[in-house]
DNA sequence: GTGAAAGCGCTAACAT
DNA sequence: ATGTTAGCGCTTTCAC
């Protein structure tokens, strides 16, 4: 260990040490413009010797565009969002972009405040979940001049770019599948739908599809709070206490469905003969349980990847429907 | 929708519109220094009217310290890290800090490159997992003058602040528990230990403890790639094919252990009478399966929270041991 | 209580 | 190929 901290080295010091001008150092470091091989070596040597770390704050202020992408996500507990971040950050890091994030906890007011805070960093793009924003958020985003990507939902009007799939279609196909399998007495176990609007959309189109087929939803159990395995278990327990003659249950997602599955396992309820279970998300764990979970696999990582690629490429406004895949599984 | 984009409003324009000086606007906006109530109103009105969003890039450059915290994490697939981020970001957002992150994929070389990139934003702190950094990373971090927090591991020397618990102790206690329960023919199923050094530490102290008790590990199955439920299932299947007389298996974490549990369920192997299973992490799902998983619950969210609190409070260098909790469960 | 002016550390013309 | 010089949009003395 050598030099002391705090006294951060600046580009000017590197220039002085290398015996060249500041702009030359800048050119060499960004590998942009022209300079001789010798100059390059002297600059790099000075950088190395002084332990220079460029200041991106200054760099960004002086130039345009910020190689910073802001994510405003509802939650980190729901695996969906880490998955999206994972896909996006892989692509972004490859392209030397950086990711800032903040968590709204499904609160539109918080989303607005956090989006404003993110905008203050003048990101190249802000990515947020779905279409349900306050007027303030939408207005701010539009006025910011930075790219906006709405993720994981296509049922609405895009501000700029949207990448994901239709939650309504997912709900519809789930219902159609259960109907096709001849289930007619269907129930639902879900988590807080006011907050998770995408789950709400799935649920409402699920119900519509059942009604249109003359087999309306028999009973529902909505639990307060976020989705979890334990809430799924509890939800099914409560639902079955009220509605004893169900033949299938649709869950708001796989976490909840797994809870339901475990409840049946523990109670000796035969799946799917006595009760069918259908989830949403296509988590890996659903494939590893003794009977693979019937569910819809969503392109979470791909959503992040595509969104990032579009931003890196500065693509025009567009809606990208990645679709989803219905997994027949063995529980329905 | 009103004005056009791109022409971003600056503080100078707000000052002009409000008929005051720039520094006055700055004072009002940061609520710092003195100004009259009237001035305040006029400034706020102008801000509102013009839709001004302060530029933090410029603000940070002009002032000192950056209310930015950088996370350099190995993965987003392993729930551990989203959990840490969740705890930290809740505290940080409350204190108007922002979070940048990047994912190393367990590669120390990448960690160095990404840490350098993060440092370029002059964050208030950089938080990274564990102690295993390259010399270059350590040197850079030390020279940067910014706070460093090492998370989730206490078996080593801290650069500045460390928050977490001892993985060696976790491995030791897991072994002690199995021995106390009179299991003597113990096997191990794990994922890539070269990369996940914390899992490696647990494993080695687990083995040492077994040996010291005269019941050395009988067999192990290490799978390439990250931990997953499916790999746990596969790992146990392979392990049992080679070692038929095991009475307990230790897994590198709960994901893997759940896979093992499901394998037993599917194969009709009685748990724990025929085979005991022990995990690590204390995931919620482990409590929802028919037999609660025996495991060690780690303070992941709390690790993030405490780390963030220490940074917000600008606490002195220290090591915070949050410990962990052994869950007896029903699988061992 | 308020304004003027000097930077913060870079980048991007524009010279040379 | 390289140096000089204006900013980028703020914060922060320091006068008034």
XYZ file of C-alpha atoms (C1' of nucleotides) in Angstrom:
696
model
C 0.000 0.000 0.000
C 1.378 3.386 -0.947
C -0.157 6.840 -1.203
C -2.721 8.218 1.145
C -6.393 8.439 0.488
C -8.792 11.353 0.262
C -6.571 13.505 -1.945
C -8.238 12.071 -5.016
C -6.151 12.221 -8.122
C -7.558 14.309 -10.934
C -7.092 14.222 -14.639
C -5.077 17.431 -14.437
C -2.567 15.751 -12.159
C -2.228 12.843 -14.509
C -1.660 15.274 -17.375
C 1.024 17.060 -15.408
C 2.720 13.820 -14.392
C 2.680 12.554 -17.949
C 3.828 15.876 -19.298
C 0.887 16.256 -21.658
C -2.269 18.328 -21.862
C -5.507 17.440 -20.161
C -7.388 16.790 -23.339
C -4.720 14.329 -24.416
C -5.214 12.345 -21.268
C -8.929 12.460 -21.838
C -8.502 11.211 -25.405
C -6.250 8.376 -24.399
C -8.500 7.286 -21.587
C -11.576 7.242 -23.732
C -9.631 5.908 -26.671
C -11.191 8.585 -28.829
C -9.504 11.047 -31.161
C -5.872 10.658 -32.081
C -2.633 10.382 -30.138
C 0.677 8.640 -30.607
C 1.644 5.330 -29.155
C 4.317 6.956 -27.055
C 1.879 9.429 -25.585
C -0.472 6.656 -24.816
C 2.165 4.790 -22.906
C 3.234 7.798 -20.879
C -0.346 8.579 -19.976
C -1.135 5.023 -18.964
C 2.014 4.873 -16.899
C 1.023 8.019 -15.050
C -2.494 6.705 -14.522
C -1.095 3.522 -13.106
C 1.469 5.244 -10.940
C -0.986 7.690 -9.433
C -3.832 5.202 -9.152
C -6.096 7.530 -11.070
C -9.797 6.698 -11.180
C -11.745 8.905 -13.606
C -14.564 10.886 -12.115
C -17.690 9.953 -13.994
C -19.676 12.634 -12.291
C -17.544 15.279 -13.887
C -17.344 13.383 -17.137
C -21.072 13.021 -17.431
C -21.695 16.630 -16.603
C -19.260 17.780 -19.248
C -20.548 15.508 -21.952
C -24.018 14.443 -22.832
C -25.835 11.189 -22.049
C -25.033 9.293 -18.898
C -24.593 5.541 -19.382
C -26.760 5.186 -16.335
C -30.009 3.240 -16.349
C -32.519 3.708 -13.558
C -34.830 0.934 -12.425
C -37.896 1.742 -10.398
C -39.316 -1.571 -9.261
C -42.140 -2.494 -6.895
C -40.290 -5.083 -4.859
C -37.217 -7.215 -4.436
C -39.042 -9.987 -2.581
C -40.984 -11.064 -5.594
C -38.435 -12.989 -7.651
C -39.806 -11.439 -10.809
C -37.887 -8.238 -10.307
C -34.472 -9.630 -9.429
C -34.883 -11.747 -12.556
C -35.581 -8.724 -14.706
C -32.674 -6.862 -13.157
C -30.455 -9.844 -13.772
C -31.252 -9.973 -17.454
C -30.903 -6.254 -17.869
C -27.747 -5.786 -15.872
C -25.908 -8.509 -17.752
C -26.505 -6.667 -21.007
C -25.894 -3.252 -19.527
C -22.629 -4.181 -17.866
C -21.389 -5.626 -21.100
C -21.992 -2.244 -22.642
C -20.444 -0.346 -19.774
C -23.706 1.032 -18.518
C -24.502 1.192 -14.859
C -27.707 0.442 -13.013
C -29.367 2.439 -10.291
C -32.487 1.106 -8.674
C -35.110 1.931 -6.133
C -38.006 0.027 -4.680
C -41.520 1.466 -4.565
C -43.125 -1.234 -2.476
C -46.052 -1.115 -4.943
C -46.883 2.439 -3.897
C -47.608 4.765 -6.848
C -46.854 7.816 -4.727
C -43.483 6.427 -3.814
C -42.940 5.552 -7.425
C -43.390 9.180 -8.337
C -40.975 10.407 -5.693
C -38.384 7.790 -6.560
C -38.706 8.370 -10.283
C -38.069 12.045 -9.673
C -35.006 11.215 -7.626
C -33.740 8.935 -10.379
C -34.332 11.550 -13.031
C -32.068 13.837 -11.083
C -29.198 11.621 -12.194
C -30.108 12.240 -15.809
C -30.145 8.553 -16.696
C -30.102 7.319 -20.253
C -33.304 5.479 -19.483
C -35.673 4.735 -16.680
C -37.260 1.334 -16.541
C -40.336 0.711 -14.507
C -42.864 -2.005 -14.000
C -46.146 -1.814 -15.837
C -48.367 1.003 -16.919
C -50.000 2.128 -13.717
C -48.300 5.386 -12.930
C -49.637 8.549 -11.402
C -50.297 11.446 -13.769
C -47.390 13.181 -12.140
C -45.032 10.332 -12.899
C -46.131 10.089 -16.496
C -45.852 13.818 -17.037
C -42.431 13.973 -15.443
C -41.174 11.060 -17.455
C -42.421 12.526 -20.681
C -40.925 15.891 -19.931
C -37.574 14.439 -18.946
C -36.553 13.642 -22.472
C -34.986 10.403 -21.317
C -35.995 7.014 -22.600
C -38.694 5.194 -20.681
C -39.202 1.444 -20.666
C -42.282 -0.109 -19.133
C -41.776 -3.734 -18.248
C -43.803 -6.903 -17.822
C -47.128 -5.599 -18.954
C -48.592 -4.793 -22.319
C -52.180 -4.086 -21.372
C -52.217 -0.336 -21.696
C -50.580 2.511 -23.610
C -46.817 2.707 -23.680
C -45.069 5.955 -22.857
C -42.113 5.047 -25.051
C -40.867 1.457 -25.097
C -42.703 -1.467 -23.529
C -41.306 -4.980 -23.166
C -43.144 -7.913 -21.704
C -46.321 -9.808 -22.353
C -50.017 -9.499 -21.731
C -51.157 -10.348 -18.250
C -54.723 -10.391 -19.479
C -53.806 -13.006 -22.040
C -52.075 -15.015 -19.307
C -55.204 -14.984 -17.164
C -57.344 -15.898 -20.136
C -55.200 -18.815 -21.215
C -54.980 -20.146 -17.705
C -58.759 -20.224 -17.523
C -59.052 -21.756 -20.963
C -56.653 -24.499 -19.986
C -58.575 -25.405 -16.859
C -61.839 -25.398 -18.773
C -60.339 -27.582 -21.462
C -59.321 -30.023 -18.769
C -62.998 -30.058 -17.769
C -62.666 -28.351 -14.432
C -65.867 -26.415 -13.730
C -65.854 -25.603 -10.040
C -62.940 -23.240 -9.851
C -61.642 -21.075 -7.015
C -58.916 -18.473 -6.647
C -56.273 -17.713 -4.050
C -54.422 -14.461 -4.426
C -52.473 -11.731 -2.740
C -53.079 -8.029 -2.573
C -54.544 -7.125 -5.964
C -54.887 -3.437 -5.379
C -51.155 -3.133 -5.278
C -50.048 -5.782 -7.697
C -52.021 -4.546 -10.655
C -50.572 -7.146 -12.986
C -51.931 -9.930 -10.809
C -55.214 -8.015 -10.798
C -55.336 -8.022 -14.574
C -54.690 -11.740 -14.718
C -57.427 -12.379 -12.229
C -60.060 -10.290 -13.938
C -59.509 -11.788 -17.367
C -59.391 -15.234 -15.781
C -62.829 -14.617 -14.287
C -64.229 -13.222 -17.514
C -63.138 -16.272 -19.396
C -64.759 -18.573 -16.879
C -67.993 -16.618 -17.016
C -68.070 -16.622 -20.763
C -67.859 -20.409 -20.577
C -70.716 -20.602 -18.142
C -68.536 -21.745 -15.256
C -68.053 -18.620 -13.173
C -65.593 -18.511 -10.304
C -67.044 -20.238 -7.277
C -64.991 -18.705 -4.497
C -61.975 -16.572 -3.873
C -59.610 -15.942 -1.017
C -57.533 -12.782 -1.157
C -54.801 -12.384 1.419
C -53.437 -9.053 2.500
C -49.750 -8.552 1.993
C -47.326 -9.852 -0.572
C -47.379 -13.249 -2.148
C -45.584 -16.012 -0.309
C -45.612 -19.749 0.006
C -47.054 -19.544 3.467
C -49.849 -17.228 2.338
C -50.663 -19.636 -0.446
C -50.937 -22.472 2.007
C -53.073 -20.445 4.350
C -55.201 -19.127 1.529
C -56.041 -22.549 0.236
C -56.811 -23.801 3.708
C -59.283 -20.973 4.193
C -60.783 -21.303 0.765
C -61.425 -25.013 1.188
C -63.033 -24.378 4.549
C -65.654 -22.268 2.805
C -65.974 -24.033 -0.511
C -65.737 -27.768 -0.149
C -66.630 -28.786 -3.650
C -63.950 -27.082 -5.744
C -62.176 -29.070 -8.377
C -59.465 -26.570 -9.271
C -57.782 -23.511 -7.817
C -55.992 -20.735 -9.673
C -53.271 -18.970 -7.698
C -51.956 -15.465 -8.199
C -48.472 -16.887 -8.739
C -46.230 -19.874 -8.217
C -45.213 -18.937 -4.696
C -48.825 -19.036 -3.665
C -49.475 -22.166 -5.714
C -46.598 -23.992 -4.061
C -48.085 -23.168 -0.712
C -51.346 -24.662 -1.917
C -49.552 -27.703 -3.216
C -47.859 -28.289 0.118
C -51.150 -27.870 1.905
C -52.640 -30.646 -0.187
C -49.585 -32.809 0.378
C -49.865 -32.356 4.111
C -53.630 -32.896 4.127
C -53.582 -35.886 1.840
C -55.601 -34.159 -0.857
C -54.886 -35.915 -4.138
C -53.602 -33.714 -6.929
C -55.032 -33.263 -9.487
C -57.790 -35.838 -9.130
C -59.274 -34.300 -6.011
C -58.068 -30.773 -6.590
C -56.144 -29.208 -9.436
C -53.652 -26.405 -8.919
C -52.537 -23.797 -11.403
C -49.918 -21.115 -10.850
C -48.157 -18.332 -12.680
C -44.504 -17.486 -13.354
C -42.869 -20.803 -14.089
C -40.351 -20.786 -11.274
C -37.690 -23.469 -11.392
C -38.830 -24.909 -8.125
C -42.189 -25.723 -9.655
C -40.455 -28.246 -11.873
C -38.599 -29.915 -9.044
C -41.524 -30.855 -6.839
C -42.780 -34.411 -7.177
C -45.574 -33.334 -9.512
C -44.405 -30.511 -11.780
C -46.556 -27.461 -11.268
C -49.020 -26.494 -13.971
C -48.328 -22.855 -14.626
C -47.432 -20.171 -17.099
C -43.769 -19.498 -17.644
C -43.000 -15.833 -18.080
C -39.917 -14.438 -19.827
C -38.576 -12.462 -16.893
C -34.883 -12.519 -17.633
C -35.506 -12.011 -21.333
C -37.671 -9.006 -20.568
C -34.707 -7.405 -18.837
C -32.306 -8.380 -21.595
C -34.431 -7.082 -24.421
C -35.216 -3.877 -22.595
C -31.521 -3.266 -22.032
C -30.638 -4.066 -25.621
C -33.184 -1.607 -26.921
C -31.770 1.106 -24.711
C -28.185 0.374 -25.639
C -29.151 0.474 -29.300
C -31.235 3.601 -28.788
C -34.103 1.893 -30.559
C -37.253 3.781 -31.533
C -40.402 3.622 -29.421
C -42.020 0.220 -29.709
C -43.934 -2.496 -27.948
C -42.222 -5.871 -27.716
C -44.455 -8.799 -26.866
C -42.313 -11.658 -25.612
C -45.283 -13.881 -24.918
C -45.305 -16.639 -22.324
C -45.506 -20.388 -22.285
C -48.180 -22.517 -20.691
C -46.650 -25.436 -18.823
C -49.128 -28.272 -18.589
C -47.350 -29.822 -15.632
C -48.984 -32.478 -13.490
C -51.040 -30.520 -11.020
C -53.948 -29.660 -13.297
C -49.047 17.735 -21.578
C -47.362 21.060 -22.155
C -43.792 22.057 -22.932
C -41.467 20.055 -25.087
C -38.785 17.795 -23.889
C -35.035 17.841 -24.244
C -34.597 21.512 -23.320
C -33.975 20.606 -19.725
C -34.703 23.355 -17.280
C -31.741 24.558 -15.247
C -31.462 26.233 -11.926
C -30.461 29.436 -13.663
C -33.755 29.485 -15.529
C -35.668 28.958 -12.350
C -33.759 31.812 -10.769
C -34.572 34.067 -13.661
C -38.235 33.090 -13.681
C -38.500 33.681 -9.951
C -36.567 36.913 -10.175
C -33.944 35.878 -7.661
C -30.305 34.809 -7.742
C -29.149 31.297 -8.384
C -27.792 30.786 -4.935
C -31.143 31.692 -3.474
C -32.863 29.021 -5.496
C -30.243 26.563 -4.376
C -30.783 27.507 -0.735
C -34.529 27.166 -0.975
C -34.381 23.851 -2.753
C -32.011 22.357 -0.246
C -33.745 24.130 2.608
C -30.387 25.270 3.846
C -29.247 28.775 4.747
C -31.703 31.603 5.102
C -34.385 33.091 2.880
C -37.729 34.716 3.409
C -41.049 33.002 3.169
C -42.003 35.117 0.196
C -38.853 34.188 -1.658
C -39.504 30.582 -0.931
C -42.947 30.753 -2.431
C -41.808 32.482 -5.569
C -39.048 29.964 -6.077
C -41.303 26.991 -5.531
C -43.862 28.462 -7.896
C -41.231 28.813 -10.594
C -39.983 25.284 -9.983
C -43.498 23.982 -10.325
C -44.301 26.027 -13.375
C -41.171 25.043 -15.252
C -41.170 21.441 -14.094
C -37.638 21.795 -12.835
C -35.793 18.641 -11.812
C -32.468 19.384 -10.095
C -29.425 17.881 -11.731
C -27.722 15.725 -9.145
C -24.732 15.186 -11.358
C -23.925 18.856 -11.222
C -24.894 19.102 -7.586
C -22.644 16.269 -6.561
C -19.740 17.605 -8.538
C -20.057 21.006 -6.971
C -20.412 19.757 -3.452
C -18.700 16.937 -1.667
C -19.992 13.429 -0.880
C -22.494 11.750 -3.129
C -25.463 10.102 -1.402
C -24.826 7.190 -3.702
C -24.118 3.699 -2.435
C -22.592 1.121 -4.741
C -23.301 -2.592 -4.393
C -21.032 -5.117 -6.016
C -22.724 -8.466 -5.629
C -21.949 -11.931 -6.976
C -25.407 -12.804 -8.215
C -29.064 -11.918 -8.365
C -30.221 -15.516 -8.748
C -29.222 -16.468 -5.262
C -31.966 -14.954 -3.123
C -29.391 -13.913 -0.549
C -28.384 -10.859 -2.500
C -31.792 -9.467 -3.371
C -32.555 -9.855 0.326
C -29.509 -7.860 1.328
C -30.319 -5.213 -1.266
C -33.861 -5.067 0.007
C -32.798 -4.402 3.573
C -30.223 -1.855 2.543
C -32.301 0.003 -0.007
C -35.177 0.472 2.416
C -32.881 2.273 4.844
C -31.041 4.135 2.131
C -34.146 5.396 0.397
C -35.484 6.645 3.684
C -32.337 8.694 3.986
C -32.453 9.889 0.407
C -29.518 7.829 -0.710
C -29.506 6.015 -3.984
C -28.253 2.561 -4.870
C -26.160 1.513 -7.819
C -25.363 -2.132 -8.295
C -23.446 -4.501 -10.461
C -23.196 -8.249 -10.624
C -19.851 -10.045 -10.665
C -21.125 -13.540 -11.340
C -18.690 -14.704 -8.633
C -15.711 -13.658 -10.719
C -13.020 -11.765 -8.753
C -11.637 -10.236 -11.925
C -15.026 -8.895 -12.834
C -15.416 -7.688 -9.288
C -12.304 -5.593 -9.690
C -13.443 -4.086 -12.960
C -16.926 -3.387 -11.658
C -15.650 -1.935 -8.400
C -13.479 0.439 -10.397
C -16.451 1.453 -12.485
C -18.492 2.073 -9.356
C -15.737 4.110 -7.775
C -15.874 6.380 -10.791
C -19.206 7.620 -9.447
C -17.538 8.613 -6.206
C -20.072 6.788 -4.044
C -20.384 7.402 -0.326
C -19.766 3.711 0.177
C -19.231 0.531 -1.734
C -20.706 -2.656 -0.356
C -19.478 -5.997 -1.491
C -19.893 -9.613 -0.526
C -17.285 -11.252 1.622
C -13.567 -10.869 1.967
C -12.231 -12.566 -1.116
C -11.086 -9.738 -3.292
C -8.130 -9.436 -5.613
C -5.186 -7.408 -4.365
C -6.070 -4.847 -6.978
C -9.607 -4.498 -5.660
C -8.436 -4.134 -2.076
C -5.813 -1.589 -2.972
C -8.205 0.419 -5.076
C -10.838 0.398 -2.392
C -8.386 1.488 0.251
C -7.027 4.260 -1.920
C -10.470 5.508 -2.860
C -11.118 7.087 0.504
C -14.737 5.958 0.337
C -16.344 3.737 2.909
C -16.228 0.017 2.270
C -18.652 -2.522 3.705
C -18.032 -6.225 3.383
C -21.170 -8.261 3.801
C -22.250 -11.734 4.890
C -18.908 -13.017 6.018
C -16.773 -12.415 9.072
C -14.049 -14.987 8.537
C -11.214 -12.729 7.491
C -9.883 -9.203 7.929
C -12.197 -6.308 7.292
C -11.101 -3.449 5.064
C -13.342 -1.005 6.908
C -16.787 -2.144 8.053
C -17.998 -5.727 7.986
C -21.557 -6.858 8.681
C -22.755 -10.415 8.729
C -21.962 -13.616 10.538
C -19.410 -16.378 10.454
C -19.879 -18.964 7.756
C -17.348 -21.170 9.500
C -19.451 -21.071 12.640
C -22.520 -21.935 10.581
C -20.818 -24.992 9.121
C -19.586 -26.016 12.534
C -22.960 -25.714 14.218
C -24.674 -27.581 11.435
C -22.286 -30.473 11.917
C -22.640 -30.333 15.684
C -26.391 -30.487 15.377
C -26.333 -33.550 13.153
C -23.855 -35.256 15.463
C -26.008 -34.444 18.455
C -28.928 -36.073 16.690
C -26.721 -39.160 16.408
C -26.237 -39.118 12.667
C -22.843 -40.612 11.866
C -22.883 -41.452 8.179
C -23.077 -38.035 6.677
C -22.825 -36.873 3.082
C -22.758 -33.497 1.342
C -24.385 -32.059 -1.755
C -23.133 -28.681 -2.880
C -22.705 -26.301 -5.742
C -19.589 -24.699 -7.137
C -17.386 -24.029 -4.105
C -14.527 -22.382 -5.917
C -16.765 -19.496 -6.744
C -19.044 -19.333 -3.758
C -16.327 -19.008 -1.144
C -18.798 -18.594 1.680
C -20.331 -21.968 0.911
C -16.781 -23.298 0.751
C -16.060 -22.033 4.253
C -19.195 -23.639 5.615
C -18.301 -26.911 4.006
C -14.744 -27.033 5.245
C -15.625 -26.248 8.854
C -18.502 -28.711 8.612
C -16.053 -31.433 7.593
C -13.551 -30.487 10.278
C -16.200 -30.769 12.932
C -17.256 -34.187 11.714
C -13.681 -35.392 11.670
C -12.985 -34.091 15.135
C -15.936 -36.168 16.304
C -14.627 -39.273 14.611
C -17.385 -39.369 12.021
C -15.764 -37.973 8.895
C -17.798 -37.116 5.811
C -18.639 -40.270 3.887
C -19.322 -38.869 0.455
C -19.846 -35.671 -1.387
C -21.412 -34.588 -4.639
C -20.433 -31.191 -5.993
C -22.374 -29.879 -8.941
C -20.996 -27.358 -11.368
C -22.960 -24.175 -11.691
C -25.075 -22.221 -9.273
C -27.259 -23.647 -6.590
C -30.788 -24.567 -7.572
C -33.582 -26.842 -6.503
C -33.059 -29.027 -9.534
C -29.331 -29.349 -8.861
C -30.088 -30.322 -5.288
C -32.411 -33.043 -6.459
C -29.928 -34.286 -9.007
C -27.071 -34.078 -6.543
C -28.821 -36.200 -3.973
C -29.830 -38.727 -6.578
C -26.216 -39.117 -7.647
C -24.902 -39.158 -4.121
C -27.273 -41.914 -3.079
C -26.335 -43.930 -6.110
C -22.749 -44.036 -4.861
C -23.267 -44.088 -1.120
C -26.252 -46.164 -0.160
C -25.820 -46.160 3.581
C -25.951 -42.476 4.449
C -28.135 -41.362 7.308
C -27.910 -37.605 6.772
C -27.007 -35.129 4.044
C -25.833 -31.556 4.440
C -26.659 -29.257 1.541
C -24.857 -26.093 0.508
C -28.079 -24.162 0.943
C -31.847 -24.413 1.182
C -32.426 -24.401 -2.554
C -30.309 -27.475 -2.854
C -31.831 -29.017 0.265
C -35.348 -28.544 -1.078
C -34.336 -30.390 -4.202
C -33.083 -33.196 -1.996
C -36.291 -33.150 -0.010
C -38.397 -33.450 -3.135
C -36.229 -36.266 -4.384
C -36.937 -38.203 -1.189
C -40.620 -37.419 -1.452
C -40.737 -38.703 -5.000
C -38.667 -41.785 -4.192
C -40.502 -42.643 -1.027
C -37.453 -42.152 1.170
C -38.668 -41.456 4.703
C -37.410 -38.229 6.240
C -35.702 -38.090 8.650
C -35.836 -41.736 9.719
C -34.272 -43.073 6.562
C -32.375 -39.956 5.594
C -32.006 -36.618 7.337
C -31.664 -33.375 5.423
C -30.056 -30.156 6.570
C -29.880 -26.894 4.670
C -28.681 -23.346 5.036
C -30.331 -19.934 4.744
C -33.712 -20.346 6.344
C -35.854 -19.507 3.333
C -39.556 -19.049 3.971
C -40.436 -21.898 1.695
C -38.556 -24.275 3.961
C -41.180 -23.647 6.596
C -44.109 -24.268 4.300
C -43.252 -27.743 3.105
C -44.985 -30.602 4.900
C -41.961 -31.179 7.141
C -40.267 -27.893 7.999
C -36.697 -27.909 6.773
C -33.905 -28.182 9.326
C -31.574 -25.350 8.502
C -29.764 -22.262 9.655
C -31.585 -18.986 9.281
C -29.302 -16.171 8.231
C -29.992 -12.473 8.810
C -29.910 -11.421 5.191
C -32.263 -8.474 5.265
C -30.848 -7.298 8.583
C -27.346 -7.432 7.148
C -28.412 -4.956 4.490
C -30.237 -2.768 6.966
C -27.404 -2.558 9.452
C -24.849 -1.958 6.750
C -26.927 0.897 5.387
C -27.477 2.386 8.815
C -23.776 2.412 9.530
C -23.093 4.206 6.286
C -25.837 6.755 6.816
C -24.495 7.417 10.302
C -20.916 7.498 9.036
C -19.991 5.044 11.761
C -16.353 4.191 12.495
C -14.780 1.013 11.126
C -16.161 -2.018 12.895
C -17.195 -5.630 12.605
C -20.836 -6.389 13.340
C -21.665 -10.016 13.989
C -25.381 -10.536 13.508
C -25.198 -14.258 14.187
C -27.660 -16.789 12.815
C -30.315 -19.113 14.138
C -30.392 -22.869 13.917
C -33.864 -24.092 12.999
C -34.348 -27.629 14.222
C -37.166 -28.273 11.792
C -38.418 -31.758 11.044
C -36.041 -33.049 8.414
C -33.111 -33.865 10.695
C -31.770 37.714 3.409
C -29.592 37.759 -0.999
C -26.415 38.008 -5.121
C -21.875 37.608 -7.559
C -18.363 34.802 -8.658
C -15.218 31.064 -8.230
C -14.785 26.594 -8.809
C -15.986 20.999 -8.778
C -13.270 17.571 -12.780
C -14.201 16.637 -16.736
C -15.317 16.947 -22.367
C -15.480 19.173 -26.684
C -14.710 22.490 -29.816
C -11.154 25.065 -31.746
C -6.563 26.208 -32.457
C -1.993 24.978 -33.679
C -0.978 14.786 -32.813
C -1.684 17.855 -29.035
C -2.648 22.051 -26.141
C -5.978 25.897 -24.817
C -10.215 27.236 -23.411
C -14.916 27.420 -22.634
C -18.442 25.546 -20.521
C -21.681 21.416 -18.155
C -25.283 22.936 -13.748
C -24.724 23.106 -9.613
C -22.756 24.579 -4.402
C -20.328 27.561 -1.695
C -17.719 31.258 0.141
C -17.868 35.985 0.657
C -19.574 40.417 0.203
C -23.400 43.419 0.700
